[in-house]
mmCIF file of C-alpha atoms in Angstrom:
data_model
loop_
_atom_site.group_PDB
_atom_site.id
_atom_site.type_symbol
_atom_site.label_atom_id
_atom_site.label_comp_id
_atom_site.label_asym_id
_atom_site.label_seq_id
_atom_site.Cartn_x
_atom_site.Cartn_y
_atom_site.Cartn_z
ATOM 1 C CA MET A 289 14.788 121.739 27.380
ATOM 2 C CA GLY A 290 17.349 124.406 26.554
ATOM 3 C CA LYS A 291 16.524 127.184 24.156
ATOM 4 C CA LEU A 292 13.126 127.005 22.591
ATOM 5 C CA LYS A 293 14.697 126.850 19.150
ATOM 6 C CA LYS A 294 16.947 124.018 20.172
ATOM 7 C CA ASN A 295 13.865 121.935 20.908
ATOM 8 C CA LEU A 296 13.014 121.787 17.228
ATOM 9 C CA PRO A 297 14.381 119.354 14.646
ATOM 10 C CA LYS A 298 17.773 120.169 13.169
ATOM 11 C CA GLU A 299 16.321 120.436 9.657
ATOM 12 C CA PRO A 300 12.943 121.639 8.398
ATOM 13 C CA HIS A 301 10.387 118.897 8.854
ATOM 14 C CA VAL A 302 8.966 119.115 5.328
ATOM 15 C CA ILE A 303 6.341 116.395 5.753
ATOM 16 C CA SER A 304 5.167 117.870 9.032
ATOM 17 C CA ILE A 305 4.882 121.363 7.563
ATOM 18 C CA PHE A 306 3.043 120.023 4.483
ATOM 19 C CA PHE A 307 0.450 118.257 6.629
ATOM 20 C CA SER A 308 0.180 121.339 8.811
ATOM 21 C CA PHE A 309 -0.730 123.614 5.893
ATOM 22 C CA LEU A 310 -3.116 120.928 4.679
ATOM 23 C CA SER A 311 -4.641 120.900 8.153
ATOM 24 C CA LEU A 312 -4.992 124.677 8.073
ATOM 25 C CA LYS A 313 -7.155 124.458 4.974
ATOM 26 C CA VAL A 314 -9.228 121.405 5.875
ATOM 27 C CA ASN A 315 -9.996 122.644 9.385
ATOM 28 C CA LEU A 316 -11.176 125.980 8.039
ATOM 29 C CA LEU A 317 -13.360 124.064 5.587
ATOM 30 C CA ALA A 318 -14.697 121.843 8.387
ATOM 31 C CA ILE A 319 -15.501 124.817 10.626
ATOM 32 C CA VAL A 320 -17.412 126.586 7.858
ATOM 33 C CA ILE A 321 -19.366 123.503 6.774
ATOM 34 C CA LEU A 322 -20.201 122.288 10.284
ATOM 35 C CA SER A 323 -21.207 125.767 11.437
ATOM 36 C CA ARG A 324 -23.871 125.887 8.726
ATOM 37 C CA GLY A 325 -25.640 122.973 10.450
ATOM 38 C CA LYS A 326 -26.563 121.128 7.264
ATOM 39 C CA CYS A 327 -24.687 117.884 7.894
ATOM 40 C CA GLY A 328 -27.532 115.988 9.562
ATOM 41 C CA LEU A 329 -25.851 116.113 12.976
ATOM 42 C CA SER A 330 -27.434 117.341 16.193
ATOM 43 C CA THR A 331 -26.595 120.851 17.350
ATOM 44 C CA CYS A 332 -24.858 119.385 20.378
ATOM 45 C CA THR A 333 -22.592 117.117 18.299
ATOM 46 C CA THR A 334 -21.902 119.935 15.847
ATOM 47 C CA ARG A 335 -20.666 122.203 18.621
ATOM 48 C CA TYR A 336 -18.190 119.608 19.825
ATOM 49 C CA LEU A 337 -16.915 118.965 16.301
ATOM 50 C CA VAL A 338 -16.539 122.693 15.563
ATOM 51 C CA ALA A 339 -14.659 123.148 18.846
ATOM 52 C CA MET A 340 -12.314 120.263 17.984
ATOM 53 C CA ALA A 341 -11.638 121.686 14.512
ATOM 54 C CA THR A 342 -11.011 125.154 15.982
ATOM 55 C CA ALA A 343 -8.575 123.787 18.569
ATOM 56 C CA ASP A 344 -6.717 121.840 15.860
ATOM 57 C CA LEU A 345 -6.518 125.003 13.783
ATOM 58 C CA LEU A 346 -5.037 126.931 16.723
ATOM 59 C CA VAL A 347 -2.428 124.210 17.225
ATOM 60 C CA ILE A 348 -1.305 124.621 13.625
ATOM 61 C CA ILE A 349 -1.198 128.415 13.877
ATOM 62 C CA THR A 350 0.764 128.478 17.131
ATOM 63 C CA GLU A 351 3.017 125.427 16.735
ATOM 64 C CA VAL A 352 3.794 125.528 13.017
ATOM 65 C CA ILE A 353 3.368 129.128 11.856
ATOM 66 C CA LEU A 354 4.487 130.975 14.992
ATOM 67 C CA ARG A 355 7.108 128.479 16.095
ATOM 68 C CA GLN A 356 8.532 126.175 13.421
ATOM 69 C CA LEU A 357 8.330 128.425 10.360
ATOM 70 C CA ASN A 358 9.658 131.360 12.352
ATOM 71 C CA TYR A 359 12.605 129.215 13.448
ATOM 72 C CA TYR A 360 13.460 127.807 10.019
ATOM 73 C CA TYR A 361 12.945 130.777 7.712
ATOM 74 C CA PHE A 362 13.310 133.990 9.758
ATOM 75 C CA PRO A 363 16.592 134.634 11.628
ATOM 76 C CA VAL A 364 15.253 137.046 14.268
ATOM 77 C CA THR A 365 11.763 138.537 14.511
ATOM 78 C CA PHE A 366 9.601 140.101 17.212
ATOM 79 C CA LEU A 367 8.376 136.569 17.953
ATOM 80 C CA ASP A 368 11.843 135.878 19.363
ATOM 81 C CA LEU A 369 11.489 138.542 22.045
ATOM 82 C CA THR A 370 11.355 136.737 25.362
ATOM 83 C CA PRO A 371 7.931 138.095 26.492
ATOM 84 C CA VAL A 372 6.378 137.197 23.133
ATOM 85 C CA CYS A 373 8.141 133.845 23.104
ATOM 86 C CA ARG A 374 6.719 133.053 26.556
ATOM 87 C CA VAL A 375 3.212 133.984 25.447
ATOM 88 C CA TYR A 376 3.142 131.712 22.424
ATOM 89 C CA ILE A 377 4.620 128.848 24.439
ATOM 90 C CA VAL A 378 1.568 129.166 26.692
ATOM 91 C CA LEU A 379 -0.694 129.403 23.624
ATOM 92 C CA ILE A 380 0.857 126.283 22.062
ATOM 93 C CA ARG A 381 0.336 124.242 25.212
ATOM 94 C CA ALA A 382 -3.188 125.583 25.783
ATOM 95 C CA ALA A 383 -4.223 124.865 22.181
ATOM 96 C CA THR A 384 -2.785 121.337 22.377
ATOM 97 C CA ASP A 385 -4.576 120.644 25.661
ATOM 98 C CA CYS A 386 -7.868 121.930 24.237
ATOM 99 C CA SER A 387 -7.467 119.791 21.113
ATOM 100 C CA VAL A 388 -6.994 116.693 23.284
ATOM 101 C CA TRP A 389 -9.641 117.389 25.903
ATOM 102 C CA PHE A 390 -12.304 118.462 23.409
ATOM 103 C CA THR A 391 -11.944 114.936 22.010
ATOM 104 C CA VAL A 392 -12.595 113.621 25.529
ATOM 105 C CA THR A 393 -15.674 115.812 26.008
ATOM 106 C CA PHE A 394 -17.029 114.664 22.639
ATOM 107 C CA THR A 395 -16.430 111.019 23.591
ATOM 108 C CA PHE A 396 -18.230 111.504 26.914
ATOM 109 C CA ASP A 397 -21.140 113.251 25.195
ATOM 110 C CA ARG A 398 -21.565 110.317 22.787
ATOM 111 C CA PHE A 399 -21.265 107.877 25.709
ATOM 112 C CA VAL A 400 -24.118 109.637 27.493
ATOM 113 C CA ALA A 401 -26.210 109.810 24.304
ATOM 114 C CA ILE A 402 -25.826 106.074 23.646
ATOM 115 C CA CYS A 403 -25.664 104.544 27.125
ATOM 116 C CA CYS A 404 -27.520 106.900 29.486
ATOM 117 C CA GLN A 405 -30.981 107.543 28.087
ATOM 118 C CA LYS A 406 -32.301 109.236 31.252
ATOM 119 C CA LEU A 407 -29.384 111.664 31.384
ATOM 120 C CA LYS A 408 -29.345 112.201 27.618
ATOM 121 C CA THR A 409 -32.231 114.689 27.502
ATOM 122 C CA LYS A 410 -30.589 116.945 30.080
ATOM 123 C CA TYR A 411 -26.922 116.598 29.145
ATOM 124 C CA CYS A 412 -26.898 116.278 25.344
ATOM 125 C CA THR A 413 -28.070 119.820 24.599
ATOM 126 C CA LYS A 414 -26.429 122.725 22.825
ATOM 127 C CA LYS A 415 -26.454 124.764 26.051
ATOM 128 C CA THR A 416 -24.652 122.036 28.010
ATOM 129 C CA ALA A 417 -22.158 121.597 25.175
ATOM 130 C CA ALA A 418 -21.370 125.324 25.217
ATOM 131 C CA VAL A 419 -20.909 125.314 29.017
ATOM 132 C CA VAL A 420 -18.700 122.184 28.958
ATOM 133 C CA LEU A 421 -16.499 123.496 26.132
ATOM 134 C CA ALA A 422 -16.156 126.991 27.618
ATOM 135 C CA THR A 423 -15.348 125.621 31.087
ATOM 136 C CA THR A 424 -12.809 123.166 29.675
ATOM 137 C CA CYS A 425 -11.122 125.902 27.646
ATOM 138 C CA ILE A 426 -10.910 128.332 30.588
ATOM 139 C CA LEU A 427 -9.518 125.706 32.963
ATOM 140 C CA LEU A 428 -6.898 124.501 30.480
ATOM 141 C CA CYS A 429 -5.774 128.020 29.601
ATOM 142 C CA SER A 430 -5.463 128.845 33.305
ATOM 143 C CA LYS A 431 -3.529 125.629 33.938
ATOM 144 C CA ASN A 432 -0.877 126.615 31.342
ATOM 145 C CA ILE A 433 -0.179 130.116 32.697
ATOM 146 C CA PRO A 434 2.707 128.843 34.925
ATOM 147 C CA PHE A 435 4.642 127.941 31.756
ATOM 148 C CA TYR A 436 5.099 131.675 31.182
ATOM 149 C CA PHE A 437 7.285 131.833 34.301
ATOM 150 C CA MET A 438 9.320 128.683 33.556
ATOM 151 C CA TYR A 439 11.449 130.434 30.925
ATOM 152 C CA GLU A 440 14.117 133.112 31.117
ATOM 153 C CA PRO A 441 15.916 135.108 28.396
ATOM 154 C CA ALA A 442 18.525 133.157 26.448
ATOM 155 C CA GLU A 443 20.303 136.276 25.180
ATOM 156 C CA ILE A 444 20.229 139.977 26.030
ATOM 157 C CA ILE A 445 21.226 142.334 23.235
ATOM 158 C CA ASP A 446 21.179 146.125 23.845
ATOM 159 C CA ASN A 447 19.074 145.554 26.971
ATOM 160 C CA VAL A 448 16.514 143.608 24.937
ATOM 161 C CA SER A 449 15.921 139.969 25.886
ATOM 162 C CA PHE A 450 15.625 137.362 23.135
ATOM 163 C CA PHE A 451 14.495 133.720 22.971
ATOM 164 C CA CYS A 452 13.355 131.504 25.818
ATOM 165 C CA TYR A 453 15.585 129.349 27.980
ATOM 166 C CA PHE A 454 14.165 126.788 30.375
ATOM 167 C CA LYS A 455 15.135 127.870 33.893
ATOM 168 C CA PRO A 456 17.603 125.414 35.506
ATOM 169 C CA SER A 457 15.643 125.691 38.770
ATOM 170 C CA SER A 458 12.627 124.167 37.015
ATOM 171 C CA TYR A 459 14.482 120.856 36.914
ATOM 172 C CA THR A 460 15.093 120.730 40.659
ATOM 173 C CA GLU A 461 12.465 122.714 42.548
ATOM 174 C CA PRO A 462 9.700 120.363 43.783
ATOM 175 C CA GLU A 463 6.916 122.730 42.712
ATOM 176 C CA TRP A 464 8.081 122.848 39.092
ATOM 177 C CA VAL A 465 8.881 119.130 38.943
ATOM 178 C CA GLY A 466 5.410 118.349 40.298
ATOM 179 C CA PHE A 467 3.805 120.722 37.817
ATOM 180 C CA ASP A 468 5.707 119.093 34.942
ATOM 181 C CA TRP A 469 4.428 115.644 35.958
ATOM 182 C CA PHE A 470 0.910 117.027 36.375
ATOM 183 C CA ASP A 471 1.094 118.477 32.865
ATOM 184 C CA LYS A 472 2.184 115.167 31.322
ATOM 185 C CA VAL A 473 -0.437 113.159 33.204
ATOM 186 C CA LEU A 474 -3.207 115.608 32.314
ATOM 187 C CA THR A 475 -2.320 115.547 28.603
ATOM 188 C CA PRO A 476 -2.507 112.988 27.166
ATOM 189 C CA LEU A 477 -2.290 110.132 29.737
ATOM 190 C CA ILE A 478 -5.638 110.768 31.463
ATOM 191 C CA PRO A 479 -7.424 111.373 28.116
ATOM 192 C CA PHE A 480 -6.017 108.049 26.858
ATOM 193 C CA ALA A 481 -7.440 106.214 29.857
ATOM 194 C CA LEU A 482 -10.809 108.010 29.719
ATOM 195 C CA ILE A 483 -11.316 107.459 25.995
ATOM 196 C CA LEU A 484 -10.448 103.760 26.240
ATOM 197 C CA LEU A 485 -12.769 103.335 29.247
ATOM 198 C CA LEU A 486 -15.695 105.217 27.700
ATOM 199 C CA ASN A 487 -15.362 103.354 24.401
ATOM 200 C CA ALA A 488 -15.230 100.006 26.204
ATOM 201 C CA LEU A 489 -18.390 100.851 28.167
ATOM 202 C CA THR A 490 -20.084 102.051 24.979
ATOM 203 C CA VAL A 491 -19.239 98.835 23.111
ATOM 204 C CA ARG A 492 -20.498 96.740 26.009
ATOM 205 C CA HIS A 493 -23.780 98.663 26.149
ATOM 206 C CA ILE A 494 -24.291 98.410 22.389
ATOM 207 C CA LEU A 495 -23.717 94.644 22.342
ATOM 208 C CA VAL A 496 -26.188 94.097 25.172
ATOM 209 C CA ALA A 497 -28.778 96.461 23.679
ATOM 210 C CA SER A 498 -28.379 94.884 20.231
ATOM 211 C CA ARG A 499 -29.064 91.394 21.544
ATOM 212 C CA VAL A 500 -32.133 92.609 23.437
ATOM 213 C CA ARG A 501 -33.553 94.488 20.438
ATOM 214 C CA LYS A 502 -32.963 91.538 18.117
ATOM 215 C CA GLY A 503 -34.796 89.297 20.533
ATOM 216 C CA LEU A 504 -37.729 91.689 20.815
ATOM 217 C CA ARG A 505 -37.958 92.144 17.045
ATOM 218 C CA GLY A 506 -37.742 88.444 16.327
ATOM 219 C CA GLN A 507 -34.320 88.684 14.649
ATOM 220 C CA SER A 508 -32.797 86.078 16.919
ATOM 221 C CA LYS A 509 -34.342 83.448 14.608
ATOM 222 C CA GLY A 510 -32.694 84.814 11.514
ATOM 223 C CA GLU A 511 -35.284 87.374 10.388
ATOM 224 C CA ASN A 512 -33.776 90.368 8.659
ATOM 225 C CA ARG A 513 -35.743 93.503 9.466
ATOM 226 C CA SER A 514 -34.414 97.026 9.276
ATOM 227 C CA ASP A 515 -34.061 98.787 12.607
ATOM 228 C CA PRO A 516 -33.899 102.606 12.261
ATOM 229 C CA GLU A 517 -32.810 103.035 15.872
ATOM 230 C CA MET A 518 -29.868 100.645 15.546
ATOM 231 C CA GLU A 519 -28.918 102.138 12.169
ATOM 232 C CA SER A 520 -28.802 105.638 13.668
ATOM 233 C CA ARG A 521 -26.792 104.343 16.604
ATOM 234 C CA ARG A 522 -24.420 102.530 14.257
ATOM 235 C CA LYS A 523 -23.589 105.756 12.387
ATOM 236 C CA SER A 524 -23.018 107.594 15.661
ATOM 237 C CA VAL A 525 -20.716 104.831 16.906
ATOM 238 C CA ILE A 526 -18.699 104.817 13.671
ATOM 239 C CA LEU A 527 -18.069 108.557 14.016
ATOM 240 C CA LEU A 528 -17.180 108.188 17.697
ATOM 241 C CA PHE A 529 -14.801 105.264 17.271
ATOM 242 C CA THR A 530 -13.000 106.658 14.241
ATOM 243 C CA ILE A 531 -12.314 109.984 15.974
ATOM 244 C CA SER A 532 -11.252 108.497 19.308
ATOM 245 C CA GLY A 533 -9.309 105.666 17.629
ATOM 246 C CA ASN A 534 -7.500 108.185 15.439
ATOM 247 C CA PHE A 535 -6.561 110.173 18.534
ATOM 248 C CA ILE A 536 -5.167 107.101 20.295
ATOM 249 C CA LEU A 537 -3.103 105.948 17.313
ATOM 250 C CA LEU A 538 -1.568 109.328 16.522
ATOM 251 C CA TRP A 539 -0.755 110.205 20.125
ATOM 252 C CA LEU A 540 0.557 106.745 21.012
ATOM 253 C CA VAL A 541 4.133 107.603 20.010
ATOM 254 C CA TYR A 542 4.016 110.694 22.235
ATOM 255 C CA VAL A 543 2.838 108.602 25.197
ATOM 256 C CA LEU A 544 5.524 105.969 24.653
ATOM 257 C CA TYR A 545 8.201 108.641 24.437
ATOM 258 C CA TYR A 546 7.234 110.424 27.642
ATOM 259 C CA LEU A 547 6.780 107.172 29.535
ATOM 260 C CA ASN A 548 10.531 106.686 28.852
ATOM 261 C CA ILE A 549 9.833 103.464 26.957
ATOM 262 C CA VAL A 550 12.233 104.392 24.137
ATOM 263 C CA HIS A 551 14.922 106.233 26.100
ATOM 264 C CA HIS A 552 17.050 103.121 26.488
ATOM 265 C CA VAL A 553 17.823 102.973 22.751
ATOM 266 C CA ASP A 554 20.662 104.795 21.002
ATOM 267 C CA GLY A 555 20.620 108.529 20.353
ATOM 268 C CA ASP A 556 19.852 108.336 16.628
ATOM 269 C CA SER A 557 16.796 106.171 17.268
ATOM 270 C CA VAL A 558 15.527 108.580 19.906
ATOM 271 C CA TYR A 559 15.967 111.474 17.438
ATOM 272 C CA ILE A 560 13.956 109.583 14.788
ATOM 273 C CA PHE A 561 11.316 108.816 17.406
ATOM 274 C CA GLU A 562 11.067 112.523 18.251
ATOM 275 C CA GLU A 563 10.712 113.370 14.558
ATOM 276 C CA VAL A 564 7.902 110.849 14.121
ATOM 277 C CA GLU A 565 6.223 112.146 17.262
ATOM 278 C CA ILE A 566 6.189 115.732 15.933
ATOM 279 C CA MET A 567 4.891 114.637 12.536
ATOM 280 C CA LEU A 568 2.067 112.532 14.010
ATOM 281 C CA GLN A 569 0.994 115.298 16.377
ATOM 282 C CA ASN A 570 0.701 117.732 13.479
ATOM 283 C CA LEU A 571 -1.027 115.067 11.386
ATOM 284 C CA SER A 572 -3.593 114.493 14.147
ATOM 285 C CA CYS A 573 -4.795 118.055 13.590
ATOM 286 C CA CYS A 574 -5.963 117.402 10.025
ATOM 287 C CA THR A 575 -7.417 113.887 10.147
ATOM 288 C CA ASN A 576 -10.751 114.625 11.829
ATOM 289 C CA THR A 577 -12.040 116.424 8.754
ATOM 290 C CA CYS A 578 -11.097 113.401 6.628
ATOM 291 C CA ILE A 579 -13.039 111.255 9.095
ATOM 292 C CA TYR A 580 -16.128 113.425 8.632
ATOM 293 C CA VAL A 581 -15.829 113.012 4.861
ATOM 294 C CA VAL A 582 -15.531 109.225 5.111
ATOM 295 C CA THR A 583 -18.256 108.629 7.702
ATOM 296 C CA GLN A 584 -20.823 111.376 7.036
ATOM 297 C CA SER A 585 -22.566 111.387 3.658
ATOM 298 C CA LYS A 586 -24.162 114.813 4.158
ATOM 299 C CA PHE A 587 -20.783 116.293 5.061
ATOM 300 C CA ARG A 588 -19.408 114.898 1.785
ATOM 301 C CA GLU A 589 -22.239 116.579 -0.074
ATOM 302 C CA GLN A 590 -21.451 119.914 1.582
ATOM 303 C CA VAL A 591 -17.757 119.538 0.697
ATOM 304 C CA LYS A 592 -18.641 118.847 -2.932
ATOM 305 C CA SER A 593 -20.879 121.914 -2.984
ATOM 306 C CA ALA A 594 -18.138 124.065 -1.459
ATOM 307 C CA VAL A 595 -15.599 122.843 -4.025
ATOM 308 C CA LYS A 596 -17.975 123.274 -6.958
ATOM 309 C CA TYR A 597 -19.242 126.705 -5.906
ATOM 310 C CA PRO A 598 -16.273 128.800 -7.183
ATOM 311 C CA VAL A 599 -16.225 126.889 -10.472
ATOM 312 C CA THR A 600 -19.968 127.217 -11.075
ATOM 313 C CA SER A 601 -19.856 130.900 -10.106
ATOM 314 C CA ILE A 602 -17.088 131.581 -12.647
ATOM 315 C CA ILE A 603 -18.972 129.655 -15.357
ATOM 316 C CA GLN A 604 -22.189 131.559 -14.628
ATOM 317 C CA LEU A 605 -20.297 134.847 -14.710
ATOM 318 C CA MET A 606 -18.671 133.969 -18.048
ATOM 319 C CA ASN A 607 -22.000 132.886 -19.558
ATOM 320 C CA LYS A 608 -23.799 135.964 -18.314
ATOM 321 C CA PRO A 609 -24.774 138.078 -21.345
ATOM 322 C CA ASN A 610 -23.187 141.487 -21.568
ATOM 323 C CA ASN A 611 -25.554 144.402 -21.315
#
């Protein structure tokens, strides 16, 4: 890896930074709106969505603000001290892992809600959601602690260590090599496989259940009757598939890169691939809120109210008669 700062693009990634600041705002908006519980979603689903938005927000704070902007616009700061540098490397990796795995936990929750009716009443509760999210977060943070010890000072000035350099022994020692492979498999290869599997099982269940319900309701002969249950399930599936599909598309470049699928091409192409990978990862942290806006009508209403509130407040204040 070399120095931490050498891992970044040679020039400021303007598009990536723009989307990152956009993500900062939209995720804060999503957290506030979802936390109010007025979007017509269950408390269980809301907790997963708030956790995903929070994890995305932490990725932007740690990766873009603490890492990229510090690199591009500030020559040397306290963030470049080796102990601090090690800490935010761990934070970046932990936040990224949480962002990915919270998507998996949400996908599994929706799978249970749609396909496992007997388990649904016990699993799809706000208490279970809190336990699952807290356990996932603790395990992932603990898993990333070894990264703190994989770096050594790059420079020592007046007995003060600066920057982070990947220890050469980490490339050769079996323990570190095994940990590196474990890290790559855990995020995002296993999540990819789990999300694809759960979505495939969900689609299969929905198709079977839809045919059965149509037969029972007499729709197999062409009758067109509204089915509240299927309509509710349809909305839930749209939300599930758009979020999980978005995750797969935006992380696909990352997976291809680390599976060494593109390493046989020339150096310039690999550099471009790395640039696209960074941009898409940052973009993935701001798209979920857009998905909520597109798929959830009540969320759109809350967004409109939030946008209008400052304007209406100013108008009311200006129209208020002076005493």
